[in-house]
Amino acid sequence: MANVTIRDATDKDIPIILGLLYDLGRPKPHQDSDVDSFRKLVKNYIQDSDKKLLVAILDDVKIVGMISMMLLSRLNRDALEMYIPELIVLGKHQGQGIGKKLITSCIAFATEKKCHRIRLDSGNSRKESHEFYKHIGFEQSSLSFTKNLS
Ligand SMILES: CC(C)(COP(=O)(O)OP(=O)(O)OC[C@H]1O[C@@H](n2cnc3c(N)ncnc32)[C@H](O)[C@@H]1OP(=O)(O)O)[C@@H](O)C(=O)NCCC(=O)NCCS
């Protein structure tokens, strides 16, 4: 089992977090101003009390994964819902229990916040991650619909 610890992300981690997001297939910057605005978005995310960003550190030095979380309120529930927009483990470190460790930390945070459930979307093509989520106890409970406006 890899020597991995989970901690809150800090501003210093922002460039590596952006690198992980590009690995996930998220948009890459087209120009320098995009880099600045992406950095600002991550910084705001870290500072937002309704959001949380955790990183997985290998051997106390290298960031090898991250998970982002948002606390959402619903109209018909007092308890919050935890939504996970991003979960990524670097390719060569996958299959070593790191994704599960990040989810375990997420569950601990959701429990602390008395959330009634955790929800996430996973693209149709991500068959492997669907199996991962099922394996660690998530159920496929809905279909997700999107309408692109750009
Ligand atoms: C999906 C992902 C986060 C999983 O993280 P990981 O570190 O590779 O997974 P882990 O090693 O923690 O696996 C935990 C458990 O799930 C199981 N598992 C992992 N992938 C699996 C798969 N494709 N099918 C079945 N079981 C799987 C492992 O065998 C392990 O089981 P165990 O606890 O009984 O030993 C990671 O592979 C990843 O970042 N993939 C690319 C990005 C991505 O798809 N992110 C999700 C976007 S929605």
Tab-separated table of N, CA and C and ligand atoms in Angstrom:
chain	number	residue	atom	x	y	z
A	1	MET	N	0.859	-1.199	0.000
A	1	MET	CA	0.000	0.000	0.000
A	1	MET	C	0.892	1.246	0.000
A	2	ALA	N	0.565	2.216	-0.869
A	2	ALA	CA	1.381	3.427	-0.995
A	2	ALA	C	1.323	4.259	0.290
A	3	ASN	N	2.419	4.979	0.569
A	3	ASN	CA	2.476	5.857	1.735
A	3	ASN	C	1.841	7.201	1.375
A	4	VAL	N	0.528	7.261	1.552
A	4	VAL	CA	-0.212	8.436	1.079
A	4	VAL	C	-0.965	9.091	2.225
A	5	THR	N	-0.837	10.418	2.311
A	5	THR	CA	-1.625	11.167	3.288
A	5	THR	C	-2.551	12.122	2.531
A	6	ILE	N	-3.646	12.464	3.171
A	6	ILE	CA	-4.624	13.371	2.561
A	6	ILE	C	-4.636	14.663	3.383
A	7	ARG	N	-4.573	15.793	2.698
A	7	ARG	CA	-4.661	17.069	3.418
A	7	ARG	C	-5.417	18.087	2.571
A	8	ASP	N	-5.815	19.196	3.237
A	8	ASP	CA	-6.456	20.285	2.496
A	8	ASP	C	-5.466	20.871	1.505
A	9	ALA	N	-5.967	21.258	0.351
A	9	ALA	CA	-5.118	21.922	-0.639
A	9	ALA	C	-4.788	23.337	-0.161
A	10	THR	N	-3.629	23.825	-0.561
A	10	THR	CA	-3.242	25.215	-0.256
A	10	THR	C	-2.953	25.931	-1.586
A	11	ASP	N	-2.758	27.235	-1.486
A	11	ASP	CA	-2.489	28.017	-2.709
A	11	ASP	C	-1.251	27.495	-3.442
A	12	LYS	N	-0.279	26.989	-2.676
A	12	LYS	CA	0.959	26.488	-3.304
A	12	LYS	C	0.693	25.300	-4.228
A	13	ASP	N	-0.402	24.595	-3.972
A	13	ASP	CA	-0.706	23.389	-4.755
A	13	ASP	C	-1.394	23.713	-6.084
A	14	ILE	N	-1.774	24.975	-6.278
A	14	ILE	CA	-2.638	25.316	-7.417
A	14	ILE	C	-2.076	24.865	-8.780
A	15	PRO	N	-0.792	25.112	-9.089
A	15	PRO	CA	-0.310	24.669	-10.407
A	15	PRO	C	-0.449	23.159	-10.612
A	16	ILE	N	-0.199	22.386	-9.558
A	16	ILE	CA	-0.287	20.921	-9.696
A	16	ILE	C	-1.753	20.492	-9.823
A	17	ILE	N	-2.622	21.161	-9.090
A	17	ILE	CA	-4.055	20.851	-9.183
A	17	ILE	C	-4.538	21.109	-10.615
A	18	LEU	N	-4.097	22.220	-11.191
A	18	LEU	CA	-4.501	22.506	-12.577
A	18	LEU	C	-3.972	21.430	-13.524
A	19	GLY	N	-2.751	20.969	-13.282
A	19	GLY	CA	-2.169	19.897	-14.105
A	19	GLY	C	-3.023	18.629	-14.026
A	20	LEU	N	-3.482	18.309	-12.826
A	20	LEU	CA	-4.328	17.111	-12.653
A	20	LEU	C	-5.643	17.283	-13.413
A	21	LEU	N	-6.194	18.497	-13.382
A	21	LEU	CA	-7.462	18.740	-14.095
A	21	LEU	C	-7.266	18.584	-15.605
A	22	TYR	N	-6.121	19.022	-16.120
A	22	TYR	CA	-5.873	18.861	-17.560
A	22	TYR	C	-5.782	17.368	-17.886
A	23	ASP	N	-5.168	16.598	-16.945
A	23	ASP	CA	-5.092	15.132	-17.138
A	23	ASP	C	-6.481	14.520	-17.251
A	24	LEU	N	-7.429	15.110	-16.519
A	24	LEU	CA	-8.802	14.586	-16.533
A	24	LEU	C	-9.525	14.971	-17.818
A	25	GLY	N	-8.896	15.832	-18.610
A	25	GLY	CA	-9.516	16.237	-19.874
A	25	GLY	C	-10.231	17.569	-19.794
A	26	ARG	N	-10.033	18.284	-18.689
A	26	ARG	CA	-10.661	19.602	-18.556
A	26	ARG	C	-9.934	20.597	-19.456
A	27	PRO	N	-10.606	21.697	-19.830
A	27	PRO	CA	-10.004	22.637	-20.780
A	27	PRO	C	-8.631	23.138	-20.337
A	28	LYS	N	-7.702	23.195	-21.313
A	28	LYS	CA	-6.369	23.741	-21.035
A	28	LYS	C	-6.373	25.227	-21.388
A	29	PRO	N	-5.472	25.999	-20.781
A	29	PRO	CA	-5.453	27.424	-21.095
A	29	PRO	C	-5.031	27.668	-22.539
A	30	HIS	N	-5.697	28.614	-23.215
A	30	HIS	CA	-5.320	28.977	-24.581
A	30	HIS	C	-4.338	30.132	-24.563
A	31	GLN	N	-4.435	30.947	-23.519
A	31	GLN	CA	-3.549	32.107	-23.428
A	31	GLN	C	-3.192	32.354	-21.969
A	32	ASP	N	-2.197	33.253	-21.746
A	32	ASP	CA	-1.723	33.509	-20.384
A	32	ASP	C	-2.850	33.959	-19.453
A	33	SER	N	-3.771	34.753	-19.994
A	33	SER	CA	-4.850	35.258	-19.123
A	33	SER	C	-5.735	34.107	-18.626
A	34	ASP	N	-5.831	33.026	-19.432
A	34	ASP	CA	-6.607	31.854	-18.979
A	34	ASP	C	-5.943	31.237	-17.747
A	35	VAL	N	-4.603	31.156	-17.777
A	35	VAL	CA	-3.876	30.548	-16.649
A	35	VAL	C	-4.200	31.326	-15.381
A	36	ASP	N	-4.134	32.671	-15.499
A	36	ASP	CA	-4.427	33.512	-14.324
A	36	ASP	C	-5.849	33.287	-13.830
A	37	SER	N	-6.779	33.207	-14.785
A	37	SER	CA	-8.169	33.071	-14.318
A	37	SER	C	-8.411	31.677	-13.746
A	38	PHE	N	-7.787	30.636	-14.312
A	38	PHE	CA	-7.925	29.280	-13.743
A	38	PHE	C	-7.353	29.253	-12.308
A	39	ARG	N	-6.181	29.914	-12.145
A	39	ARG	CA	-5.553	29.934	-10.806
A	39	ARG	C	-6.467	30.617	-9.798
A	40	LYS	N	-7.068	31.719	-10.244
A	40	LYS	CA	-7.965	32.465	-9.361
A	40	LYS	C	-9.186	31.603	-8.981
A	41	LEU	N	-9.679	30.846	-9.957
A	41	LEU	CA	-10.838	29.996	-9.671
A	41	LEU	C	-10.510	28.944	-8.604
A	42	VAL	N	-9.310	28.348	-8.722
A	42	VAL	CA	-8.927	27.330	-7.721
A	42	VAL	C	-8.728	27.998	-6.359
A	43	LYS	N	-8.102	29.170	-6.375
A	43	LYS	CA	-7.868	29.908	-5.117
A	43	LYS	C	-9.209	30.214	-4.430
A	44	ASN	N	-10.176	30.697	-5.215
A	44	ASN	CA	-11.505	30.992	-4.652
A	44	ASN	C	-12.151	29.730	-4.095
A	45	TYR	N	-11.946	28.628	-4.820
A	45	TYR	CA	-12.519	27.344	-4.391
A	45	TYR	C	-11.969	26.978	-3.007
A	46	ILE	N	-10.643	27.138	-2.845
A	46	ILE	CA	-9.983	26.779	-1.582
A	46	ILE	C	-10.533	27.643	-0.436
A	47	GLN	N	-10.843	28.913	-0.753
A	47	GLN	CA	-11.273	29.840	0.307
A	47	GLN	C	-12.765	29.741	0.624
A	48	ASP	N	-13.524	29.121	-0.246
A	48	ASP	CA	-14.987	29.088	-0.110
A	48	ASP	C	-15.398	28.077	0.971
A	49	SER	N	-16.170	28.540	1.951
A	49	SER	CA	-16.525	27.634	3.061
A	49	SER	C	-17.547	26.565	2.637
A	50	ASP	N	-18.192	26.753	1.494
A	50	ASP	CA	-19.127	25.729	1.003
A	50	ASP	C	-18.445	24.730	0.077
A	51	LYS	N	-17.126	24.847	-0.034
A	51	LYS	CA	-16.395	23.935	-0.918
A	51	LYS	C	-15.172	23.394	-0.185
A	52	LYS	N	-14.621	22.302	-0.714
A	52	LYS	CA	-13.409	21.744	-0.103
A	52	LYS	C	-12.595	21.047	-1.177
A	53	LEU	N	-11.296	21.230	-1.065
A	53	LEU	CA	-10.381	20.623	-2.030
A	53	LEU	C	-9.317	19.874	-1.226
A	54	LEU	N	-9.230	18.568	-1.465
A	54	LEU	CA	-8.223	17.761	-0.762
A	54	LEU	C	-7.214	17.230	-1.768
A	55	VAL	N	-5.966	17.100	-1.319
A	55	VAL	CA	-4.949	16.496	-2.184
A	55	VAL	C	-4.374	15.253	-1.498
A	56	ALA	N	-3.923	14.301	-2.319
A	56	ALA	CA	-3.266	13.085	-1.817
A	56	ALA	C	-1.768	13.261	-2.036
A	57	ILE	N	-0.987	13.085	-0.949
A	57	ILE	CA	0.461	13.304	-1.012
A	57	ILE	C	1.180	11.969	-0.854
A	58	LEU	N	2.036	11.662	-1.812
A	58	LEU	CA	2.820	10.423	-1.748
A	58	LEU	C	4.167	10.701	-1.089
A	59	ASP	N	4.513	9.876	-0.090
A	59	ASP	CA	5.797	9.982	0.612
A	59	ASP	C	6.088	11.407	1.078
A	60	ASP	N	5.070	12.111	1.520
A	60	ASP	CA	5.197	13.478	2.065
A	60	ASP	C	5.666	14.525	1.064
A	61	VAL	N	5.789	14.171	-0.211
A	61	VAL	CA	6.304	15.167	-1.157
A	61	VAL	C	5.441	15.414	-2.390
A	62	LYS	N	4.955	14.357	-2.986
A	62	LYS	CA	4.383	14.524	-4.320
A	62	LYS	C	2.853	14.434	-4.310
A	63	ILE	N	2.209	15.419	-4.930
A	63	ILE	CA	0.749	15.352	-5.059
A	63	ILE	C	0.408	14.371	-6.184
A	64	VAL	N	-0.375	13.347	-5.843
A	64	VAL	CA	-0.704	12.322	-6.844
A	64	VAL	C	-2.202	12.202	-7.093
A	65	GLY	N	-2.979	13.022	-6.388
A	65	GLY	CA	-4.423	12.964	-6.608
A	65	GLY	C	-5.129	14.108	-5.926
A	66	MET	N	-6.365	14.309	-6.298
A	66	MET	CA	-7.176	15.352	-5.663
A	66	MET	C	-8.662	15.017	-5.746
A	67	ILE	N	-9.405	15.616	-4.826
A	67	ILE	CA	-10.864	15.506	-4.876
A	67	ILE	C	-11.444	16.867	-4.514
A	68	SER	N	-12.465	17.279	-5.264
A	68	SER	CA	-13.138	18.538	-4.931
A	68	SER	C	-14.559	18.215	-4.469
A	69	MET	N	-15.058	19.054	-3.584
A	69	MET	CA	-16.391	18.827	-3.002
A	69	MET	C	-17.140	20.127	-2.867
A	70	MET	N	-18.453	20.051	-3.021
A	70	MET	CA	-19.301	21.227	-2.830
A	70	MET	C	-20.459	20.835	-1.920
A	71	LEU	N	-20.822	21.729	-1.006
A	71	LEU	CA	-21.987	21.491	-0.152
A	71	LEU	C	-23.173	22.204	-0.787
A	72	LEU	N	-24.205	21.451	-1.123
A	72	LEU	CA	-25.368	22.033	-1.804
A	72	LEU	C	-26.600	21.945	-0.905
A	73	SER	N	-27.432	23.000	-0.959
A	73	SER	CA	-28.680	22.912	-0.202
A	73	SER	C	-29.824	22.647	-1.174
A	74	ARG	N	-30.822	21.931	-0.708
A	74	ARG	CA	-31.993	21.612	-1.526
A	74	ARG	C	-33.201	22.291	-0.892
A	75	LEU	N	-34.244	22.452	-1.669
A	75	LEU	CA	-35.415	23.183	-1.163
A	75	LEU	C	-36.221	22.377	-0.154
A	76	ASN	N	-36.114	21.064	-0.225
A	76	ASN	CA	-36.993	20.238	0.607
A	76	ASN	C	-36.244	19.399	1.631
A	77	ARG	N	-35.018	19.855	1.997
A	77	ARG	CA	-34.226	19.095	2.967
A	77	ARG	C	-33.471	20.067	3.856
A	78	ASP	N	-33.462	19.800	5.142
A	78	ASP	CA	-32.617	20.618	6.013
A	78	ASP	C	-31.150	20.241	5.839
A	79	ALA	N	-30.910	18.944	5.626
A	79	ALA	CA	-29.520	18.477	5.515
A	79	ALA	C	-28.941	18.817	4.148
A	80	LEU	N	-27.649	19.088	4.136
A	80	LEU	CA	-26.958	19.419	2.885
A	80	LEU	C	-26.685	18.157	2.067
A	81	GLU	N	-26.401	18.386	0.779
A	81	GLU	CA	-25.958	17.303	-0.101
A	81	GLU	C	-24.499	17.591	-0.474
A	82	MET	N	-23.675	16.574	-0.451
A	82	MET	CA	-22.281	16.745	-0.901
A	82	MET	C	-22.202	16.366	-2.372
A	83	TYR	N	-21.661	17.266	-3.182
A	83	TYR	CA	-21.460	16.969	-4.603
A	83	TYR	C	-19.953	16.939	-4.887
A	84	ILE	N	-19.531	15.938	-5.648
A	84	ILE	CA	-18.099	15.806	-5.988
A	84	ILE	C	-17.923	16.138	-7.469
A	85	PRO	N	-17.401	17.323	-7.791
A	85	PRO	CA	-17.180	17.636	-9.213
A	85	PRO	C	-15.952	16.923	-9.804
A	86	GLU	N	-14.899	16.741	-8.999
A	86	GLU	CA	-13.678	16.167	-9.565
A	86	GLU	C	-13.010	15.170	-8.609
A	87	LEU	N	-12.583	14.062	-9.163
A	87	LEU	CA	-11.741	13.098	-8.434
A	87	LEU	C	-10.730	12.576	-9.440
A	88	ILE	N	-9.472	12.759	-9.121
A	88	ILE	CA	-8.426	12.330	-10.060
A	88	ILE	C	-7.244	11.742	-9.298
A	89	VAL	N	-6.758	10.605	-9.788
A	89	VAL	CA	-5.487	10.042	-9.309
A	89	VAL	C	-4.584	9.941	-10.537
A	90	LEU	N	-3.351	10.396	-10.397
A	90	LEU	CA	-2.405	10.340	-11.527
A	90	LEU	C	-2.294	8.923	-12.068
A	91	GLY	N	-2.273	8.816	-13.396
A	91	GLY	CA	-2.287	7.514	-14.063
A	91	GLY	C	-1.392	6.464	-13.434
A	92	LYS	N	-0.103	6.786	-13.245
A	92	LYS	CA	0.811	5.732	-12.782
A	92	LYS	C	0.633	5.384	-11.303
A	93	HIS	N	-0.224	6.142	-10.603
A	93	HIS	CA	-0.475	5.844	-9.184
A	93	HIS	C	-1.874	5.276	-8.958
A	94	GLN	N	-2.578	5.015	-10.063
A	94	GLN	CA	-3.919	4.431	-9.914
A	94	GLN	C	-3.808	2.969	-9.484
A	95	GLY	N	-4.862	2.487	-8.842
A	95	GLY	CA	-4.882	1.080	-8.425
A	95	GLY	C	-4.083	0.812	-7.167
A	96	GLN	N	-3.765	1.873	-6.403
A	96	GLN	CA	-2.992	1.697	-5.162
A	96	GLN	C	-3.781	2.149	-3.939
A	97	GLY	N	-5.082	2.276	-4.100
A	97	GLY	CA	-5.923	2.631	-2.947
A	97	GLY	C	-6.050	4.130	-2.706
A	98	ILE	N	-5.509	4.945	-3.607
A	98	ILE	CA	-5.483	6.400	-3.357
A	98	ILE	C	-6.862	7.030	-3.598
A	99	GLY	N	-7.535	6.605	-4.679
A	99	GLY	CA	-8.870	7.121	-4.952
A	99	GLY	C	-9.816	6.805	-3.795
A	100	LYS	N	-9.719	5.582	-3.288
A	100	LYS	CA	-10.582	5.162	-2.180
A	100	LYS	C	-10.284	5.997	-0.927
A	101	LYS	N	-9.007	6.293	-0.719
A	101	LYS	CA	-8.621	7.091	0.444
A	101	LYS	C	-9.192	8.512	0.334
A	102	LEU	N	-9.173	9.068	-0.867
A	102	LEU	CA	-9.738	10.411	-1.072
A	102	LEU	C	-11.245	10.390	-0.820
A	103	ILE	N	-11.914	9.342	-1.319
A	103	ILE	CA	-13.367	9.225	-1.096
A	103	ILE	C	-13.660	9.037	0.393
A	104	THR	N	-12.837	8.265	1.085
A	104	THR	CA	-13.035	8.046	2.525
A	104	THR	C	-12.963	9.385	3.277
A	105	SER	N	-12.016	10.242	2.879
A	105	SER	CA	-11.904	11.568	3.516
A	105	SER	C	-13.128	12.413	3.204
A	106	CYS	N	-13.607	12.264	1.976
A	106	CYS	CA	-14.794	12.999	1.553
A	106	CYS	C	-16.008	12.555	2.385
A	107	ILE	N	-16.133	11.255	2.594
A	107	ILE	CA	-17.251	10.733	3.390
A	107	ILE	C	-17.157	11.260	4.831
A	108	ALA	N	-15.926	11.314	5.359
A	108	ALA	CA	-15.736	11.814	6.734
A	108	ALA	C	-16.183	13.272	6.817
A	109	PHE	N	-15.842	14.067	5.796
A	109	PHE	CA	-16.222	15.488	5.795
A	109	PHE	C	-17.744	15.624	5.656
A	110	ALA	N	-18.328	14.812	4.763
A	110	ALA	CA	-19.783	14.862	4.562
A	110	ALA	C	-20.511	14.458	5.852
A	111	THR	N	-19.954	13.501	6.565
A	111	THR	CA	-20.557	13.059	7.830
A	111	THR	C	-20.473	14.176	8.868
A	112	GLU	N	-19.287	14.819	8.914
A	112	GLU	CA	-19.092	15.948	9.851
A	112	GLU	C	-20.110	17.064	9.563
A	113	LYS	N	-20.400	17.287	8.289
A	113	LYS	CA	-21.343	18.351	7.892
A	113	LYS	C	-22.803	17.869	7.912
A	114	LYS	N	-22.980	16.631	8.384
A	114	LYS	CA	-24.323	16.022	8.475
A	114	LYS	C	-25.050	15.994	7.126
A	115	CYS	N	-24.307	15.766	6.061
A	115	CYS	CA	-24.924	15.662	4.731
A	115	CYS	C	-25.808	14.420	4.679
A	116	HIS	N	-26.873	14.480	3.871
A	116	HIS	CA	-27.741	13.299	3.798
A	116	HIS	C	-27.274	12.348	2.714
A	117	ARG	N	-26.448	12.847	1.759
A	117	ARG	CA	-25.910	11.930	0.763
A	117	ARG	C	-24.746	12.588	0.011
A	118	ILE	N	-24.039	11.769	-0.731
A	118	ILE	CA	-22.964	12.240	-1.609
A	118	ILE	C	-23.368	11.897	-3.031
A	119	ARG	N	-23.172	12.844	-3.945
A	119	ARG	CA	-23.585	12.640	-5.341
A	119	ARG	C	-22.460	13.064	-6.265
A	120	LEU	N	-22.376	12.431	-7.409
A	120	LEU	CA	-21.393	12.835	-8.419
A	120	LEU	C	-21.891	12.435	-9.794
A	121	ASP	N	-21.326	13.051	-10.817
A	121	ASP	CA	-21.590	12.655	-12.203
A	121	ASP	C	-20.311	12.027	-12.755
A	122	SER	N	-20.468	11.061	-13.618
A	122	SER	CA	-19.298	10.490	-14.280
A	122	SER	C	-19.661	10.259	-15.748
A	123	GLY	N	-18.855	10.806	-16.641
A	123	GLY	CA	-19.164	10.756	-18.078
A	123	GLY	C	-19.448	9.330	-18.561
A	124	ASN	N	-20.310	9.215	-19.586
A	124	ASN	CA	-20.677	7.893	-20.124
A	124	ASN	C	-19.462	7.062	-20.512
A	125	SER	N	-18.399	7.741	-20.965
A	125	SER	CA	-17.241	6.993	-21.474
A	125	SER	C	-16.347	6.453	-20.357
A	126	ARG	N	-16.546	6.937	-19.129
A	126	ARG	CA	-15.633	6.560	-18.046
A	126	ARG	C	-16.057	5.250	-17.387
A	127	LYS	N	-16.059	4.186	-18.192
A	127	LYS	CA	-16.550	2.879	-17.706
A	127	LYS	C	-15.780	2.405	-16.469
A	128	GLU	N	-14.444	2.638	-16.493
A	128	GLU	CA	-13.616	2.164	-15.371
A	128	GLU	C	-14.015	2.858	-14.071
A	129	SER	N	-14.239	4.166	-14.181
A	129	SER	CA	-14.577	4.873	-12.939
A	129	SER	C	-15.974	4.467	-12.454
A	130	HIS	N	-16.878	4.115	-13.398
A	130	HIS	CA	-18.201	3.646	-12.959
A	130	HIS	C	-18.035	2.381	-12.102
A	131	GLU	N	-17.143	1.485	-12.559
A	131	GLU	CA	-16.911	0.236	-11.809
A	131	GLU	C	-16.281	0.539	-10.460
A	132	PHE	N	-15.354	1.508	-10.462
A	132	PHE	CA	-14.703	1.922	-9.204
A	132	PHE	C	-15.764	2.398	-8.211
A	133	TYR	N	-16.657	3.307	-8.666
A	133	TYR	CA	-17.663	3.854	-7.743
A	133	TYR	C	-18.582	2.752	-7.213
A	134	LYS	N	-18.990	1.837	-8.095
A	134	LYS	CA	-19.869	0.749	-7.642
A	134	LYS	C	-19.128	-0.107	-6.616
A	135	HIS	N	-17.851	-0.369	-6.920
A	135	HIS	CA	-17.052	-1.231	-6.043
A	135	HIS	C	-16.937	-0.656	-4.637
A	136	ILE	N	-16.890	0.694	-4.549
A	136	ILE	CA	-16.715	1.286	-3.214
A	136	ILE	C	-18.056	1.721	-2.592
A	137	GLY	N	-19.156	1.220	-3.176
A	137	GLY	CA	-20.436	1.365	-2.476
A	137	GLY	C	-21.374	2.438	-2.997
A	138	PHE	N	-21.055	3.059	-4.142
A	138	PHE	CA	-21.987	4.025	-4.728
A	138	PHE	C	-22.976	3.275	-5.628
A	139	GLU	N	-24.215	3.819	-5.697
A	139	GLU	CA	-25.219	3.218	-6.587
A	139	GLU	C	-25.482	4.160	-7.740
A	140	GLN	N	-25.736	3.601	-8.912
A	140	GLN	CA	-26.148	4.453	-10.029
A	140	GLN	C	-27.617	4.810	-9.804
A	141	SER	N	-27.899	6.079	-9.529
A	141	SER	CA	-29.244	6.434	-9.082
A	141	SER	C	-29.977	7.374	-10.022
A	142	SER	N	-29.286	7.879	-11.059
A	142	SER	CA	-29.989	8.803	-11.963
A	142	SER	C	-29.281	8.866	-13.307
A	143	LEU	N	-29.955	9.486	-14.261
A	143	LEU	CA	-29.311	9.820	-15.531
A	143	LEU	C	-29.018	11.309	-15.483
A	144	SER	N	-27.940	11.715	-16.115
A	144	SER	CA	-27.566	13.122	-16.088
A	144	SER	C	-27.784	13.712	-17.477
A	145	PHE	N	-28.411	14.894	-17.565
A	145	PHE	CA	-28.656	15.543	-18.858
A	145	PHE	C	-27.971	16.890	-18.900
A	146	THR	N	-27.359	17.197	-20.016
A	146	THR	CA	-26.708	18.503	-20.146
A	146	THR	C	-27.121	19.144	-21.467
A	147	LYS	N	-27.082	20.468	-21.511
A	147	LYS	CA	-27.316	21.197	-22.759
A	147	LYS	C	-26.196	22.208	-22.882
A	148	ASN	N	-25.353	22.012	-23.859
A	148	ASN	CA	-24.233	22.933	-24.038
A	148	ASN	C	-24.713	24.257	-24.594
A	149	LEU	N	-24.215	25.336	-24.025
A	149	LEU	CA	-24.649	26.663	-24.457
A	149	LEU	C	-23.525	27.445	-25.131
A	150	SER	N	-22.359	26.827	-25.262
A	150	SER	CA	-21.260	27.591	-25.877
A	150	SER	C	-20.960	27.074	-27.280
B	1	LIG	C1	-11.306	6.409	-10.850
B	1	LIG	C2	-10.083	6.650	-9.971
B	1	LIG	C3	-10.291	7.952	-9.174
B	1	LIG	C4	-9.931	5.479	-8.986
B	1	LIG	O1	-8.826	5.719	-8.139
B	1	LIG	P1	-7.728	4.596	-7.864
B	1	LIG	O2	-6.750	5.142	-6.918
B	1	LIG	O3	-7.212	4.106	-9.178
B	1	LIG	O4	-8.617	3.439	-7.202
B	1	LIG	P2	-8.251	2.613	-5.874
B	1	LIG	O5	-6.926	1.973	-6.070
B	1	LIG	O6	-8.421	3.482	-4.689
B	1	LIG	O7	-9.379	1.490	-5.875
B	1	LIG	C5	-10.207	1.261	-4.733
B	1	LIG	C6	-10.960	-0.025	-4.913
B	1	LIG	O8	-11.724	0.044	-6.129
B	1	LIG	C7	-11.352	-1.040	-6.976
B	1	LIG	N1	-11.353	-0.570	-8.340
B	1	LIG	C8	-10.622	0.421	-8.882
B	1	LIG	N2	-10.882	0.537	-10.209
B	1	LIG	C9	-11.790	-0.441	-10.488
B	1	LIG	C10	-12.454	-0.864	-11.680
B	1	LIG	N3	-12.226	-0.234	-12.843
B	1	LIG	N4	-13.317	-1.893	-11.609
B	1	LIG	C11	-13.561	-2.528	-10.446
B	1	LIG	N5	-12.948	-2.176	-9.271
B	1	LIG	C12	-12.085	-1.138	-9.301
B	1	LIG	C13	-9.955	-1.442	-6.552
B	1	LIG	O9	-9.674	-2.773	-6.903
B	1	LIG	C14	-10.039	-1.234	-5.048
B	1	LIG	O10	-10.703	-2.340	-4.480
B	1	LIG	P3	-10.393	-2.841	-2.963
B	1	LIG	O11	-10.567	-1.648	-2.064
B	1	LIG	O12	-11.425	-3.915	-2.741
B	1	LIG	O13	-8.978	-3.330	-2.967
B	1	LIG	C15	-8.773	6.749	-10.800
B	1	LIG	O14	-8.565	5.557	-11.489
B	1	LIG	C16	-8.742	7.921	-11.759
B	1	LIG	O15	-8.349	9.022	-11.397
B	1	LIG	N6	-9.143	7.674	-13.020
B	1	LIG	C17	-9.068	8.712	-14.071
B	1	LIG	C18	-9.921	9.914	-13.769
B	1	LIG	C19	-11.357	9.554	-13.506
B	1	LIG	O16	-11.968	8.779	-14.246
B	1	LIG	N7	-11.915	10.156	-12.443
B	1	LIG	C20	-13.292	9.985	-12.106
B	1	LIG	C21	-14.065	11.009	-12.839
B	1	LIG	S1	-15.796	10.835	-12.490
